[in-house]
Tab-separated table of C-alpha atoms in Angstrom:
chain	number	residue	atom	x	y	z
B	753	UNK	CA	65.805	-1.945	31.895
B	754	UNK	CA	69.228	-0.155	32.176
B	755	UNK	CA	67.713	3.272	34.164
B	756	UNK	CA	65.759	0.389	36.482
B	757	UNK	CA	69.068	-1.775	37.018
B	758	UNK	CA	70.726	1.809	37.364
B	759	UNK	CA	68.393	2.259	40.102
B	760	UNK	CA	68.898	-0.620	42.063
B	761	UNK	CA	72.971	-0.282	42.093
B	762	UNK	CA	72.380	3.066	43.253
B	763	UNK	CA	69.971	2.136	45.944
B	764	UNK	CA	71.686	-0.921	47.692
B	765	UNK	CA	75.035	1.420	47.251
B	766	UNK	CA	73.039	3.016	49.862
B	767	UNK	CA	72.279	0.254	51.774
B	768	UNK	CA	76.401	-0.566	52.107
B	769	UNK	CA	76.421	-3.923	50.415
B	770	UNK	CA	79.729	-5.892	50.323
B	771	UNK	CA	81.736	-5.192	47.097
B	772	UNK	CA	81.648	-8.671	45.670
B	773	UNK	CA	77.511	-8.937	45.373
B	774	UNK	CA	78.199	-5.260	43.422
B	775	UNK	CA	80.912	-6.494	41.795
B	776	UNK	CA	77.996	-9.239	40.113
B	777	UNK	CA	75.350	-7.162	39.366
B	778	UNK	CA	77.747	-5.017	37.646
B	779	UNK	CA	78.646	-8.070	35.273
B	780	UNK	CA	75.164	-9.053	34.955
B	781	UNK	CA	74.286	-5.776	33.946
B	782	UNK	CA	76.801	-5.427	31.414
B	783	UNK	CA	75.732	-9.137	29.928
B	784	UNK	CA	72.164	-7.769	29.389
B	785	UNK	CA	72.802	-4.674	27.823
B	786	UNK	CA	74.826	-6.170	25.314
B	787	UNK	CA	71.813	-8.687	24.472
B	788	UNK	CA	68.913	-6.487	24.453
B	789	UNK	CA	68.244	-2.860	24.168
B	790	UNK	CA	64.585	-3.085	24.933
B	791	UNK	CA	62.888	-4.021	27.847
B	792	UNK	CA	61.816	-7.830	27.860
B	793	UNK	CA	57.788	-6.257	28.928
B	794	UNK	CA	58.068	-4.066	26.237
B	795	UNK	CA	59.142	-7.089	23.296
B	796	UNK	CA	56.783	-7.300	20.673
B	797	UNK	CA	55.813	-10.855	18.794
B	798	UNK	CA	54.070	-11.448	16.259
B	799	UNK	CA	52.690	-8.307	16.165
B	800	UNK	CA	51.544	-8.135	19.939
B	801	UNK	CA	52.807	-7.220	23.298
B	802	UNK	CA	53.970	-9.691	25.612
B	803	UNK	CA	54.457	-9.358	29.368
B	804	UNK	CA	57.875	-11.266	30.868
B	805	UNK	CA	58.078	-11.706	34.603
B	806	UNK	CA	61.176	-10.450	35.758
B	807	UNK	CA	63.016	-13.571	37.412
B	808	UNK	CA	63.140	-14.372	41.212
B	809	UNK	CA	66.666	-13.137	41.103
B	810	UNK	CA	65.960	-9.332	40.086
B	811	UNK	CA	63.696	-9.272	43.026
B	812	UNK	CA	66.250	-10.333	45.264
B	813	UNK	CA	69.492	-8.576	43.786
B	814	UNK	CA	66.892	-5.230	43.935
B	815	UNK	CA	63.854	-6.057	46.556
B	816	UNK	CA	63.048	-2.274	47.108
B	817	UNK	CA	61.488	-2.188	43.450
B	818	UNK	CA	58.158	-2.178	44.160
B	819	UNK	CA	56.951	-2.688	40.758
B	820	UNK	CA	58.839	-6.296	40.513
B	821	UNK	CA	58.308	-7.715	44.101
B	822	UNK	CA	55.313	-8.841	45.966
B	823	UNK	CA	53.679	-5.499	47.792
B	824	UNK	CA	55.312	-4.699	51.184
B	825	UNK	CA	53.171	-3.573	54.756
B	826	UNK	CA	51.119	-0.716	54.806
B	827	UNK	CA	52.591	2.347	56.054
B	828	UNK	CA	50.728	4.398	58.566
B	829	UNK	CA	47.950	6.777	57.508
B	830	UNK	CA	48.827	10.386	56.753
B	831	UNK	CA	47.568	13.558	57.787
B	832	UNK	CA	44.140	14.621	56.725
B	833	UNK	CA	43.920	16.726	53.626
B	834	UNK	CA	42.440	20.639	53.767
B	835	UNK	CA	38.790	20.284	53.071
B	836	UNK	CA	37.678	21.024	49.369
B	837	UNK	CA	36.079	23.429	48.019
B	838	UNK	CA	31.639	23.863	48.367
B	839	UNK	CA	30.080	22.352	45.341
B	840	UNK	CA	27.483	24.104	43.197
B	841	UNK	CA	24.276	24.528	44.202
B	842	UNK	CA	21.523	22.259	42.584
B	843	UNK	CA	18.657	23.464	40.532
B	844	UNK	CA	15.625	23.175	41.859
B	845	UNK	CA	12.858	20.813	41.150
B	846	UNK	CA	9.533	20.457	40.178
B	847	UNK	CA	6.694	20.060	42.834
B	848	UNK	CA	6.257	16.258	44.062
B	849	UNK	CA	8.775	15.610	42.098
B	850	UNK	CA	10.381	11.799	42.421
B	851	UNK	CA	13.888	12.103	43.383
B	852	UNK	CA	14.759	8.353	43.130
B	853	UNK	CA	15.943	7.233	39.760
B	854	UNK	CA	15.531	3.148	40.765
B	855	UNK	CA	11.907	3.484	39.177
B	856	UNK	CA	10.662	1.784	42.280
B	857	UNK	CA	9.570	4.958	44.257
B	858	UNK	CA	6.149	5.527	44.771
B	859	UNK	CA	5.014	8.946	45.308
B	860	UNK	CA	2.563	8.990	48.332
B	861	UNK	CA	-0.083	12.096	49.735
B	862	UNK	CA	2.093	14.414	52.000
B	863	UNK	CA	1.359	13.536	55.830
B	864	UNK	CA	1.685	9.772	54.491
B	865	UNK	CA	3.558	6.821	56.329
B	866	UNK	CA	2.737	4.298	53.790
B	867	UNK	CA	1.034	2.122	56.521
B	868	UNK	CA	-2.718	2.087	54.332
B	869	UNK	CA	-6.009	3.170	55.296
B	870	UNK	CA	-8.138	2.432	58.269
B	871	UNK	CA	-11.668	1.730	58.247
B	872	UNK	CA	-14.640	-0.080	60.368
B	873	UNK	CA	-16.651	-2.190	58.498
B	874	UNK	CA	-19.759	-1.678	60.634
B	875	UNK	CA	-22.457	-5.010	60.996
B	876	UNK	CA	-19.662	-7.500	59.993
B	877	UNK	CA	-16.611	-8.859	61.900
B	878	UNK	CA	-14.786	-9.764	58.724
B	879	UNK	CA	-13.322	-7.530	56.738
B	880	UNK	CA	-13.487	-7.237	52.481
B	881	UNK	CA	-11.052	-9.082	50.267
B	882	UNK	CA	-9.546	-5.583	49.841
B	883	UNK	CA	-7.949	-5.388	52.865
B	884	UNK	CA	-6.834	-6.994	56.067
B	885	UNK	CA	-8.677	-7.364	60.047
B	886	UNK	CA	-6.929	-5.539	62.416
B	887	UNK	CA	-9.494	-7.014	65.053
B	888	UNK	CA	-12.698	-7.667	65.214
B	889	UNK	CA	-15.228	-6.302	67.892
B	890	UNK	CA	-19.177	-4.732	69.097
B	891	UNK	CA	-20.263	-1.651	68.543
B	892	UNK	CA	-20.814	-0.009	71.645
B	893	UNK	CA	-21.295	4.377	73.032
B	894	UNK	CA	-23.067	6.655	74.833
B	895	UNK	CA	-26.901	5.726	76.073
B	896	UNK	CA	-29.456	7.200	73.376
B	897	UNK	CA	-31.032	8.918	76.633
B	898	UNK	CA	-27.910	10.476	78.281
B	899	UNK	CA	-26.851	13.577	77.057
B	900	UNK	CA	-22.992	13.381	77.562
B	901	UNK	CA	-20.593	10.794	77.281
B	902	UNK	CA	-19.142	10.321	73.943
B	903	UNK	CA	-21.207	11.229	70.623
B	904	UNK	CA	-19.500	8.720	68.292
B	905	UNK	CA	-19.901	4.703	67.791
B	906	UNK	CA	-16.853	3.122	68.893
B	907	UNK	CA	-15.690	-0.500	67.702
B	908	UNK	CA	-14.795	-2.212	71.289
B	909	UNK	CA	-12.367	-5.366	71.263
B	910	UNK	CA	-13.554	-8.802	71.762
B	911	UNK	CA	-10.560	-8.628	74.134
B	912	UNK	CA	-9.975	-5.545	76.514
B	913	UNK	CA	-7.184	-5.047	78.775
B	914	UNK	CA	-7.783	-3.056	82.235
B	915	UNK	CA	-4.549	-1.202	83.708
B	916	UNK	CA	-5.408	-1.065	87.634
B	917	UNK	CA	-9.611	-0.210	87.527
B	918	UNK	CA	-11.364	1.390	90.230
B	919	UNK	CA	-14.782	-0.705	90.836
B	920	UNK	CA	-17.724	0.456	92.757
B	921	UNK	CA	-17.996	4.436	91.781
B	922	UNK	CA	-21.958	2.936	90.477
B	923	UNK	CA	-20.810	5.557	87.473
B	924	UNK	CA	-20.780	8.730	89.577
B	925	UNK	CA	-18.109	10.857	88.209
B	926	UNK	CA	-17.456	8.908	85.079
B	927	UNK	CA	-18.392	8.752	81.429
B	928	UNK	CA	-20.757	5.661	80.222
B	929	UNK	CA	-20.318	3.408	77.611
B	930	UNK	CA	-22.900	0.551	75.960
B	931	UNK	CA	-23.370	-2.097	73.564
B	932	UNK	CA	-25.407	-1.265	70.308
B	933	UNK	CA	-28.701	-2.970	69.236
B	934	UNK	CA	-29.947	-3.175	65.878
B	935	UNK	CA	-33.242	-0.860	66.265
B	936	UNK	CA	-34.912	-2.108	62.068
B	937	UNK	CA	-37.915	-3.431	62.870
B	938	UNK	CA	-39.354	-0.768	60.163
B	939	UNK	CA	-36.789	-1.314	57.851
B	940	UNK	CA	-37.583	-4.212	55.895
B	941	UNK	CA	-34.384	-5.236	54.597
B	942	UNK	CA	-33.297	-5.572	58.379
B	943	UNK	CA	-36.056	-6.650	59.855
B	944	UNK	CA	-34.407	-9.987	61.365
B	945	UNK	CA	-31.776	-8.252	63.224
B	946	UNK	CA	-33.954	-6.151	65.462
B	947	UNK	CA	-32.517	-5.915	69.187
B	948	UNK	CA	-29.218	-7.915	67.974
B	949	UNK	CA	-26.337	-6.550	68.649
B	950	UNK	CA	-24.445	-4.986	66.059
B	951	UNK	CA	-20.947	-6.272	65.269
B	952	UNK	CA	-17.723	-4.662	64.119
B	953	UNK	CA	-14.338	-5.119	62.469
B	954	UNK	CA	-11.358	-2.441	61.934
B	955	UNK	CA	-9.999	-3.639	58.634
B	956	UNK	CA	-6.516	-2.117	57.168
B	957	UNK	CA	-6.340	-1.214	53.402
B	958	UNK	CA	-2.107	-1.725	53.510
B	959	UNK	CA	-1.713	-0.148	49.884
B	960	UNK	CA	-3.929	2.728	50.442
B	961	UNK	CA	-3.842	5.949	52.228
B	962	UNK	CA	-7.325	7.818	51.571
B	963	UNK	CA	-10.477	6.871	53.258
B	964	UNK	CA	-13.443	8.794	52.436
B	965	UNK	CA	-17.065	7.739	53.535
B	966	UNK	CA	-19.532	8.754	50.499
B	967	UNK	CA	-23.507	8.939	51.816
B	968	UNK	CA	-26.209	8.792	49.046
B	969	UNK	CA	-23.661	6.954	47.276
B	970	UNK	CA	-23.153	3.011	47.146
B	971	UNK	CA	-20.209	3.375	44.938
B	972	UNK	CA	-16.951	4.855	44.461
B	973	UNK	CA	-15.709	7.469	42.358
B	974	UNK	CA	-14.267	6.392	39.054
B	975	UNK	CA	-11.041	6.312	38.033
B	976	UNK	CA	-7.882	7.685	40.148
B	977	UNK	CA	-7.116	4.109	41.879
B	978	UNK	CA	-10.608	4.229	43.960
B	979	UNK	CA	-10.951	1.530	45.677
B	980	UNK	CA	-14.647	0.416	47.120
B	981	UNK	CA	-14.079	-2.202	50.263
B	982	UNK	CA	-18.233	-2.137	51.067
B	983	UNK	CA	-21.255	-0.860	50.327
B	984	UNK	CA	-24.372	-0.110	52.715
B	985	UNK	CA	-27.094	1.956	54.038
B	986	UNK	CA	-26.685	4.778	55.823
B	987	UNK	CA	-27.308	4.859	59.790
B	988	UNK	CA	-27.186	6.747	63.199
B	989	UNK	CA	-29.383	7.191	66.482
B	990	UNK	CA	-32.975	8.284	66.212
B	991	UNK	CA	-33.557	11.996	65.575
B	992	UNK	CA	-35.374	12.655	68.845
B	993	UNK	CA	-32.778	10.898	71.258
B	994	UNK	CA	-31.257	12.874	73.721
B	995	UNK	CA	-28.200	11.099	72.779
B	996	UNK	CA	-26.360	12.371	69.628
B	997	UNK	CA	-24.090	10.075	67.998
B	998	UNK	CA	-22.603	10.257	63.990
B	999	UNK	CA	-23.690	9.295	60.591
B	1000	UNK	CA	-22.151	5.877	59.418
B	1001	UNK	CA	-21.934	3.494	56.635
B	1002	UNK	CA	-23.710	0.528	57.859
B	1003	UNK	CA	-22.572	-2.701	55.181
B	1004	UNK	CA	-25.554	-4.133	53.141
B	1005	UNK	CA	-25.628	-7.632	54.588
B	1006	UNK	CA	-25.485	-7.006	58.532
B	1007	UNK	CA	-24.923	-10.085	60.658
B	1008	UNK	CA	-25.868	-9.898	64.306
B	1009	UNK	CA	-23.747	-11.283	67.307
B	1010	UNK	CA	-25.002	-14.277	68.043
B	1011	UNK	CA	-27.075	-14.985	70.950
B	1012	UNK	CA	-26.996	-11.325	71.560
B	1013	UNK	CA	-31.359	-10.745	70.858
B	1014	UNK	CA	-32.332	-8.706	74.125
B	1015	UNK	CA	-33.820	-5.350	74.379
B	1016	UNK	CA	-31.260	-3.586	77.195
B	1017	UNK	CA	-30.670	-0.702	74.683
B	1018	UNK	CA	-27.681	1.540	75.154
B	1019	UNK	CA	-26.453	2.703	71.666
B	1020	UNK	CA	-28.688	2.226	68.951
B	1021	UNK	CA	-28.782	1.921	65.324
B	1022	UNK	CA	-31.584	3.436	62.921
B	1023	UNK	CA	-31.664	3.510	59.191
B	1024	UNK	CA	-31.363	7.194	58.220
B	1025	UNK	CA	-33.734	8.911	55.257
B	1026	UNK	CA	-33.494	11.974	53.781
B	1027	UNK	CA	-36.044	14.409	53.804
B	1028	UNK	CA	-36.337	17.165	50.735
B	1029	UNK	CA	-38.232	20.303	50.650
B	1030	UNK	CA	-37.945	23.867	49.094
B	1031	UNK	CA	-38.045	25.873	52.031
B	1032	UNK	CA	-34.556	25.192	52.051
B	1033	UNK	CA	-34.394	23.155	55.174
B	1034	UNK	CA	-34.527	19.920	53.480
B	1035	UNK	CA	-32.040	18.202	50.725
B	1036	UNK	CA	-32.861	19.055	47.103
B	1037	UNK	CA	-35.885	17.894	45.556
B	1038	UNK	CA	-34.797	15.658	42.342
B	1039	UNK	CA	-31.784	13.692	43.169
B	1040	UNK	CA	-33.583	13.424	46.609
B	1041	UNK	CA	-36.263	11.520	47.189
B	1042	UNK	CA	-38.060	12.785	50.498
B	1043	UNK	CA	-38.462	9.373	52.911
B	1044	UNK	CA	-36.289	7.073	51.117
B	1045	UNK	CA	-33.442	5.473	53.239
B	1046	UNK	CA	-29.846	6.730	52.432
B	1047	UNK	CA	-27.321	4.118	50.470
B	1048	UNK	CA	-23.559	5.123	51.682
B	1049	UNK	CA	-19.916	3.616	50.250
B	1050	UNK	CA	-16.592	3.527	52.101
B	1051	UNK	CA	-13.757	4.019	49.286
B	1052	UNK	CA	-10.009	4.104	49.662
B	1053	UNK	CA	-7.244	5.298	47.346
């Protein structure tokens, strides 16, 4: 307490105050120094420490201590420091290895934006519990007589938008794209949906990222999160069409569009079987059976 009163003389000495306030806070000094020899924060009682506030007079009689008075404006900012020193390089880690330490990272397939799997569930315009509808739609692509325009089915919107069309070109100059029938009148499982037309929905699996088609196969592999969102039969255009199209998983229970029985063609839809042989043009002989239609499975992981 003496160094700090010290301290304050010394300070408002330099500050020029009149001789009679020194004059008092030399007396005062001298009255506590006599009393105590220990610094009232620093008393002990009972055994523990205690902490006096200095009085509101020590912060007037010696405002510039900081320590006893209320904190005073912020000075301006100082110069920026050198920078420091590089740190030390990490070590390196192990391959897909999780760098968060929350516990609530999920690692997902390189390539991935965590958006989830796309898939058409072709002969339905709803989509499996399993997922979400994007939109529903018909199937529509190229004639099964022309030999160009587009080889694959396509899932066209109930709901198309044109951006400034062209009418009248009578399809000179232009690709060609039609509805899809239903051609199973020799499939008896299908049999009711001859000439319908077939329709679609694009369905989003949000937690997944891998889509894989299986043929032969009406279920998914085991194990590693596989998910199956439907089942089917295996279809694609007639082998002797001009028109080529793709192999896809048609789902088990078709529906038709309604009101949509007329035979106008365009892109059609046959049951595909597989046909075994050893001459080693046809599937294997055993698993296969030769005629039997093809079951298929659309999975996602």
């Amino acid at each position: 307490m003496a160094v700090v009163q010290m301290l304050c003389v010394t300070l408002i000495l330099s500050l020029n105050v009149s001789p009679s306030l020194m004059t008092e806070i030399r007396s005062t000094n001298a009255r506590k120094t006599s009393a105590q020899t220990i610094h009232p924060r620093l008393k002990r009682d009972n055994g523990g420490d205690t902490a006096n506030t200095p009085g509101a007079d020590d912060c007037q009689r010696c405002a510039p201590i900081g320590s006893f008075c209320p904190v005073g404006t912020t000075g301006p900012t100082g110069p920026q420091g050198v920078p420091g020193r590089d740190g030390r390089d990490g070590r390196d880690a192990p391959v897909n290895a999780d760098d968060s330490n929350d516990g609530d990272h999920e690692a997902r397939p390189t390539g991935s934006t965590g958006a989830g799997a796309i898939f058409v569930r072709w002969g339905r315009e709803d989509c499996p519990s399993s997922s979400v509808l994007v939109y529903r739609g018909v199937a529509g692509g190229a004639h099964y007589t022309h030999t160009g325009s587009g080889s694959n089915y396509m899932c066209m919107p109930e709901d198309p938008i044109y951006d400034e069309p062209i009418a009248g070109s009578s399809g000179q100059e232009r690709g060609l794209l039609y509805g899809g029938e239903y051609q199973t009148n020799t499939f008896a499982q299908w049999n009711s949906l001859y000439e319908h037309d077939v329709p679609c929905a694009v369905c989003l699996a949000s937690d997944r990222q891998t889509l894989l088609m299986i043929p032969a196969r009406n279920i998914c592999p085991t194990g590693d999160g596989w998910v199956k969102e439907y089942s089917g039969y295996l279809v694609s255009g007639k082998y002797n069409h001009q028109g080529r199209t793709e192999f896809i998983c048609m789902d088990r229970d078709p529906r038709p569009v309604p009101r949509s029985v007329h035979n106008s063609n365009g892109v059609l839809f046959y049951a595909v079987e597989g046909r075994c042989g050893s001459s080693g043009s046809g599937l294997p002989c055993g698993p296969y059976v030769d005629g039997y239609e093809l079951t298929c499975a659309v999975c996602t992981m």
